[in-house]
Every structure is written in structure tokens, then in C-alpha cells.
CSV table of C-alpha atoms in Angstrom, one decimal:
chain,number,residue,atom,x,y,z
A,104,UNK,CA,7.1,18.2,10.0
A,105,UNK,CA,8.8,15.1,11.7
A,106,UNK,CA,12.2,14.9,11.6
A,107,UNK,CA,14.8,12.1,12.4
A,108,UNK,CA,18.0,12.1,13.1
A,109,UNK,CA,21.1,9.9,12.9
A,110,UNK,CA,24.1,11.4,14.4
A,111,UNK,CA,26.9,8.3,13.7
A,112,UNK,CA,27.2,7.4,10.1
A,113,UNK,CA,29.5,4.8,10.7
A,114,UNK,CA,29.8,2.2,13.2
A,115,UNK,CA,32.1,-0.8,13.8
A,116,UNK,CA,31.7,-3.7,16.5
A,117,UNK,CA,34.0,-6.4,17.3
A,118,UNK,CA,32.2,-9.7,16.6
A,119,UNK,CA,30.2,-11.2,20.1
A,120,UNK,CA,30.5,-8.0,21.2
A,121,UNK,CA,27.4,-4.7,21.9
A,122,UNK,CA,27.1,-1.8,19.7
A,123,UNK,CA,24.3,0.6,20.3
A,124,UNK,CA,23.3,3.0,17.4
A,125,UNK,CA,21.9,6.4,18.2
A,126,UNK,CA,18.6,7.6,16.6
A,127,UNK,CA,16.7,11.1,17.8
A,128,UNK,CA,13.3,12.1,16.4
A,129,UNK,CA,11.6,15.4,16.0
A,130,UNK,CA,7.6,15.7,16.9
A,131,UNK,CA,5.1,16.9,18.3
A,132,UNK,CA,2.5,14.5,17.9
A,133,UNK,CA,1.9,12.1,21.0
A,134,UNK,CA,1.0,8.7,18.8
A,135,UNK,CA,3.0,7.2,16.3
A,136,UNK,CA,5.8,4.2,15.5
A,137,UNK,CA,9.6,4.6,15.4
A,138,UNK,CA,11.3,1.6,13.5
A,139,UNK,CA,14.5,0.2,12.8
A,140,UNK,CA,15.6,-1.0,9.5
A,141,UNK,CA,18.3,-3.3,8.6
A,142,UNK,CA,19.9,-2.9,5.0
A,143,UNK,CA,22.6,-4.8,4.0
A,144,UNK,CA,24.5,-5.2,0.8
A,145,UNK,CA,21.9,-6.6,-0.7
A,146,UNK,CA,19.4,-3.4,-0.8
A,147,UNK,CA,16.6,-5.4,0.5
A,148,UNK,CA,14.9,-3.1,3.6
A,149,UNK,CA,14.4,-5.9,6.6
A,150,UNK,CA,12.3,-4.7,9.2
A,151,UNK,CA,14.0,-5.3,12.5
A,152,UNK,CA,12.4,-3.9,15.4
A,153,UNK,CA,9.4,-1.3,16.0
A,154,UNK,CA,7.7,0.3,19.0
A,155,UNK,CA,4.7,1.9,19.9
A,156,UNK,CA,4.4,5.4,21.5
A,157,UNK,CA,2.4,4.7,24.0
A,158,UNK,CA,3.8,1.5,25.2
A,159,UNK,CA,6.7,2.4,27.8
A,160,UNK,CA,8.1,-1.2,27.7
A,161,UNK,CA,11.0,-1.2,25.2
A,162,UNK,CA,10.4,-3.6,22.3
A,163,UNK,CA,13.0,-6.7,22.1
A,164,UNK,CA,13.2,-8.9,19.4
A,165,UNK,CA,16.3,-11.4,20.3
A,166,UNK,CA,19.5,-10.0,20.3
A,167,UNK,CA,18.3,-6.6,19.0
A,168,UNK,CA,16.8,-4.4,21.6
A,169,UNK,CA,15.6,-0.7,21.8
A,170,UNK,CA,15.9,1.9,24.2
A,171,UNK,CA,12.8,4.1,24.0
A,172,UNK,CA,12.7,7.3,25.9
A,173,UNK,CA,9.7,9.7,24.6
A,174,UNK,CA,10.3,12.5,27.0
A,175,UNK,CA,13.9,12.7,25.3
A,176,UNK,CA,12.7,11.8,21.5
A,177,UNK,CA,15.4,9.0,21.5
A,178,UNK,CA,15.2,5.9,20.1
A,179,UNK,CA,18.5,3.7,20.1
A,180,UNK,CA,19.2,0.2,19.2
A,181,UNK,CA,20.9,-2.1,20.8
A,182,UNK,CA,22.4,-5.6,18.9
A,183,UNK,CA,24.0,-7.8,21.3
A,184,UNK,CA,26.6,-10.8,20.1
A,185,UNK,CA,27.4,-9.0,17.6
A,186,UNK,CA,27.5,-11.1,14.4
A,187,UNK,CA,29.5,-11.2,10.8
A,188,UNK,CA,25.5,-11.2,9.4
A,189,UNK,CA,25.0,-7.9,10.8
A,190,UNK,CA,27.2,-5.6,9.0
A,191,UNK,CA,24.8,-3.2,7.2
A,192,UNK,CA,23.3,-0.2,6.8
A,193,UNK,CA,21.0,1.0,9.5
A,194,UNK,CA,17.8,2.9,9.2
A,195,UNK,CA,15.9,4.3,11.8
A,196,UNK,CA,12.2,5.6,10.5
A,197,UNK,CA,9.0,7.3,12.3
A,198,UNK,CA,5.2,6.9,11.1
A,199,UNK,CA,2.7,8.9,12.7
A,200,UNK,CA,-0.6,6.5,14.1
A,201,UNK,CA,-2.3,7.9,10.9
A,202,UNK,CA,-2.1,7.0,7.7
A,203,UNK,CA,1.3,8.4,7.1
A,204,UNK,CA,4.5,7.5,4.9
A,205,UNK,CA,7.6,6.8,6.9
A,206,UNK,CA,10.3,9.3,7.4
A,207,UNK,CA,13.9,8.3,7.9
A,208,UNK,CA,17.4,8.9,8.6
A,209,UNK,CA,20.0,9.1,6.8
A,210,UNK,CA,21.0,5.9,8.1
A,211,UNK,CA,24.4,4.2,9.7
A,212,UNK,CA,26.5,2.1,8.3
A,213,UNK,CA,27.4,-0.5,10.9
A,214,UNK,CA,30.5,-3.0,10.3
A,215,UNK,CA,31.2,-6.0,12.6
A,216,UNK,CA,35.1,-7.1,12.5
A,217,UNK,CA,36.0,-10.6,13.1
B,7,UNK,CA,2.9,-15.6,-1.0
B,8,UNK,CA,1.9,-12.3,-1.4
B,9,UNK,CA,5.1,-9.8,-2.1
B,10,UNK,CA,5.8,-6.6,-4.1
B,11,UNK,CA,8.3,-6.7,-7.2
B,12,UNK,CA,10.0,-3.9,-9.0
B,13,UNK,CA,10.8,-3.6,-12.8
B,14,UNK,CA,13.9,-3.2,-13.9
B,15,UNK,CA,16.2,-4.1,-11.2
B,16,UNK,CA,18.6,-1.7,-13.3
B,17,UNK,CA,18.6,0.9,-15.6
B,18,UNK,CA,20.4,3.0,-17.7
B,19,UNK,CA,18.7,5.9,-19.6
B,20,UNK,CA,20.1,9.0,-21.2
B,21,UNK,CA,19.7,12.8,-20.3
B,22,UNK,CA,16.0,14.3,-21.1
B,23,UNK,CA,14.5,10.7,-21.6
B,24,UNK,CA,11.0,9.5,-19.9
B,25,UNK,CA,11.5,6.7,-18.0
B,26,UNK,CA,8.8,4.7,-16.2
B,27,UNK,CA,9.3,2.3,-13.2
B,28,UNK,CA,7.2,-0.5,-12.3
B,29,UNK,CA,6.0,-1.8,-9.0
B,30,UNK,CA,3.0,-4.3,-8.6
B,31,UNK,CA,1.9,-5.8,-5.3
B,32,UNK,CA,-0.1,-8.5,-4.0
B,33,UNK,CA,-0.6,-8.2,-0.8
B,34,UNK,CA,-3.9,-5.9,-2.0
B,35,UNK,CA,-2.8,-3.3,0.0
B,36,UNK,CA,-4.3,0.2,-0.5
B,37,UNK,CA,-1.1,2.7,0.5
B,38,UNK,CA,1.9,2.8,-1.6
B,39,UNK,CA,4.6,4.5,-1.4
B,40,UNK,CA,7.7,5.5,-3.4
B,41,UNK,CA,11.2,6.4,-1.9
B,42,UNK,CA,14.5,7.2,-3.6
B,43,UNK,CA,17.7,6.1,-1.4
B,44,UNK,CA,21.2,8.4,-1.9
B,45,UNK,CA,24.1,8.5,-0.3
B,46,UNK,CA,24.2,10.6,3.1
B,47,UNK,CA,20.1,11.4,2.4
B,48,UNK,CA,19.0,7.7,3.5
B,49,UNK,CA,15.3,7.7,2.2
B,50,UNK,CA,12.8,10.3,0.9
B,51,UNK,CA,9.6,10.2,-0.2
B,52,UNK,CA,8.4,11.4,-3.7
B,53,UNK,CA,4.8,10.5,-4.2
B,54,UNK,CA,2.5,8.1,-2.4
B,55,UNK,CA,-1.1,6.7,-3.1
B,56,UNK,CA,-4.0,5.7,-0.6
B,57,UNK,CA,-6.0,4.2,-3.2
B,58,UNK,CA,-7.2,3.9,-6.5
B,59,UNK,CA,-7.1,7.0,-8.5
B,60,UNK,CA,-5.5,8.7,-5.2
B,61,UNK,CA,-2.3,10.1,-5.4
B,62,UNK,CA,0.4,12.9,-3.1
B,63,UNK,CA,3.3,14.2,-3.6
B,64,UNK,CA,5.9,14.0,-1.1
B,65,UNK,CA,9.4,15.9,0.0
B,66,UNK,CA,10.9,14.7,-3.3
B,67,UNK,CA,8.1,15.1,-6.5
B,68,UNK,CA,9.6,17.4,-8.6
B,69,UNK,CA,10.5,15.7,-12.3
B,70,UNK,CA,8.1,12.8,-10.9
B,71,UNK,CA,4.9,11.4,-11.3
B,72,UNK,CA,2.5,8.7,-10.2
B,73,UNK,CA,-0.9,7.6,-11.2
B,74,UNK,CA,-2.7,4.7,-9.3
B,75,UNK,CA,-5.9,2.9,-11.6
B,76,UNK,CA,-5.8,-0.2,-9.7
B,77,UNK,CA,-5.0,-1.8,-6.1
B,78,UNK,CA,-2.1,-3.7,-7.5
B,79,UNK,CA,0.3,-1.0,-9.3
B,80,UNK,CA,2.2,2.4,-8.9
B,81,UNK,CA,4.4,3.2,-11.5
B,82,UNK,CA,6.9,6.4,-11.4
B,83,UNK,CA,7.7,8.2,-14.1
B,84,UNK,CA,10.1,10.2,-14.6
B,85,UNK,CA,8.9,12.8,-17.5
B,86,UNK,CA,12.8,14.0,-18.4
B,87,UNK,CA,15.5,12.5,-16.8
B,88,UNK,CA,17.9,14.3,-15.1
B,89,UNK,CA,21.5,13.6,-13.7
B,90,UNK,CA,20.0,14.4,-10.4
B,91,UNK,CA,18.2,11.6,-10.8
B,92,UNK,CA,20.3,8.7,-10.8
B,93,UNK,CA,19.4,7.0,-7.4
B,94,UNK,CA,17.9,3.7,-6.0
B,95,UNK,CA,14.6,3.7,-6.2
B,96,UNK,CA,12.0,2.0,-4.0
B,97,UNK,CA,8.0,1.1,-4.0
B,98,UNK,CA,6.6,0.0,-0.7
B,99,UNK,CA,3.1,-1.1,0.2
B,100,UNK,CA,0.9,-0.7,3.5
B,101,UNK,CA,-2.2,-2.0,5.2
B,102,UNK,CA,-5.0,0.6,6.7
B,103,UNK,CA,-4.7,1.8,9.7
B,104,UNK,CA,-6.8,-0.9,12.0
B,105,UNK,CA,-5.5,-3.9,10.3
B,106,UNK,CA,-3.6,-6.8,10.9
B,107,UNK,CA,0.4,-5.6,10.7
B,108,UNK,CA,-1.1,-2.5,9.6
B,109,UNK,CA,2.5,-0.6,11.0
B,110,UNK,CA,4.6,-2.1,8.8
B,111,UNK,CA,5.5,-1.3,5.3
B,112,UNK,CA,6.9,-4.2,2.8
B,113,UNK,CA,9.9,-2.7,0.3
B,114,UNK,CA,10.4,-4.1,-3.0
B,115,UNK,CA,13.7,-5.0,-4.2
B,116,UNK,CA,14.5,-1.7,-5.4
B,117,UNK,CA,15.8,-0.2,-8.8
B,118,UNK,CA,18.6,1.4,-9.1
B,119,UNK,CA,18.5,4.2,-11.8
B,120,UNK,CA,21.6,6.0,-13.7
B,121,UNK,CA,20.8,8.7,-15.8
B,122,UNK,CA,23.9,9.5,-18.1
């Protein structure tokens, strides 16, 4: 069975500033999708970034980049310019190319100090 | 706009209750999927559906159950409510493989469940 792991469950970032979280994954499959999900206080999941297995380019979606490296099952995120909006909790999540549920981590709780 | 909605938001039940809670989407979407969020566990899975009359159990299904009769809805029930049980609750929805977006799951809003 998949795994993932999030090894920091808390984080803090000064405000304009980087924070990277960590995310590693357990699999033996060679297709699937590793996410990132964004929940803040208000429990709604927000779907901030994915990638694809088999695309080597790391996915970017403005300030919030990923640094994918399959060989190593790792899957950070990066959030550049840190901002007040993005204190939350942090979820990263894998899906096989099937038909499959997601599985997550247990998530890190990331807080950005003015 | 198509979106998937949960009912109640919030509930309180007592010990040894049955409990049922809603979730109805309408982005006609055949997989559905519910998850239960604690503290230091992020999200598990307890059942999921595929389809009408389709349904699987997943890391989490004991004390739960799903049944799917149309595209739309996947309740949860819980047949006797347990302490254990208290938790926030969440339904989410998927295309099929080979669709548009079909990567992406869409959460509902959640419900967040105490059992006293």
C-alpha cells in the first residue's frame, strides 16, 4: 500500500519570505499524481498544486512551486512571498493513474508571522 | 455551478445512536469518496463508490456504511456512534479516469461530528 509522509507538523515563515515543506511518498507503482492541499481555518480543502509522474518538469503555479524528485519519492513545496493568507494546514496527497482514492499525510500546519 | 454540499455542517449525537450524513453532488461525477480528518491522522478514507449501486471500504470502515442508488448522493452512516467517532468528516467527488480534470477531487465543506 502507498504511503506518505509528512515529517514537520509545524512550520512558520516570516511574511515575504520562502518556506519549503517536506512531503516523502512510499510506492512502487511507476504512474500516478502527488498533490498539495491547502487547508486553512476554514476546513475548505483548496487544491494548490499537482504533478504528474511522468513529467520531469516540476509543476509551478505562481508563488507555489514543487520540487519533484521520483528517484528519491520526494515531493516538496515551495511558497515564495510568503503571505498573511497562507497560514494553514498543509496536505500533501498521492493517487495512483487508476481509479484510486487519495492518500494523505498527516499534514503541516504552516504559520506566516507578520 | 456544479459543487458538492454536505448536511449538517455540525452535529451532536449521543453514544450508541445512528447517525447518517449527507453529501449530494452535481458535478455528475461517478467516484465518491468519504474521508474523516483528526488531529495528527490528516485524512483517511472509510468507504468510497465508483458508481451506482458500487460501493468499497477503505482504511477506516469499521462502524460505517455507504450505499450509492444514484450518481448524485453518498450518505454515511454511522450504525452506533462511538466516541471514537467524533471527527470532521468529508465527501469528495471525481471524474473517470480519461476525462477532463479527471486528477482532481472536489471536497465538500465538511461536517464535523461529536459523539458524547
Amino acid at each position: 500500500a502507498q504511503t506518505v509522509t509528512q515529517s514537520q507538523p509545524e512550520m512558520s515563515v516570516q511574511e515575504a519570505e520562502t518556506v519549503t515543506l517536506s512531503c516523502t511518498y512510499d510506492t512502487s507503482e511507476s504512474d500516478y499524481y502527488l498533490f498539495w492541499y491547502k487547508q486553512p481555518p476554514s476546513r475548505q480543502m483548496i487544491l494548490v498544486i499537482r504533478q504528474e509522474a511522468y513529467k520531469q518538469q516540476n509543476a509551478t503555479e505562481n508563488r507555489f512551486s514543487v520540487n519533484f524528485q521520483k528517484a528519491a519519492k520526494s515531493f516538496s513545496l515551495k511558497i515564495s512571498d510568503s503571505q498573511l493568507g497562507d497560514a494553514a494546514m498543509y496536505f500533501c496527497a498521492y493517487r495512483s493513474a487508476g481509479n484510486t482514492p487519495l492518500v494523505f499525510g498527516k499534514g503541516t500546519r504552516l504559520s506566516v508571522i507578520a | 455551478d456544479a459543487e458538492i454540499t454536505q448536511s449538517p455542517r455540525h452535529k451532536i449525537t449521543e453514544t450508541g445512536r445512528q447517525v447518517t450524513l449527507a453529501c449530494h453532488q452535481t458535478w455528475n461525477h461517478n467516484n465518491m469518496f468519504w474521508y474523516r480528518q483528526d488531529l495528527g491522522h490528516g485524512l483517511r478514507l472509510i468507504h468510497y463508490s465508483y458508481g451506482v449501486h458500487d460501493t468499497n471500504k477503505g482504511e477506516v470502515s469499521d462502524g460505517y456504511s455507504v450505499s450509492r442508488s444514484n450518481t448524485e448522493d453518498l450518505p454515511l452512516t454511522l450504525e452506533s456512534a462511538a466516541s471514537s467517532q467524533t471527527s470532521v468528516y468529508f465527501c469528495a467527488s471525481s471524474e473517470n479516469p480519461g476525462q477532463v480534470n479527471s486528477y482532481e477531487q472536489y471536497f465538500g465543506p465538511g461536517t464535523r461530528l461529536t459523539v458524547t
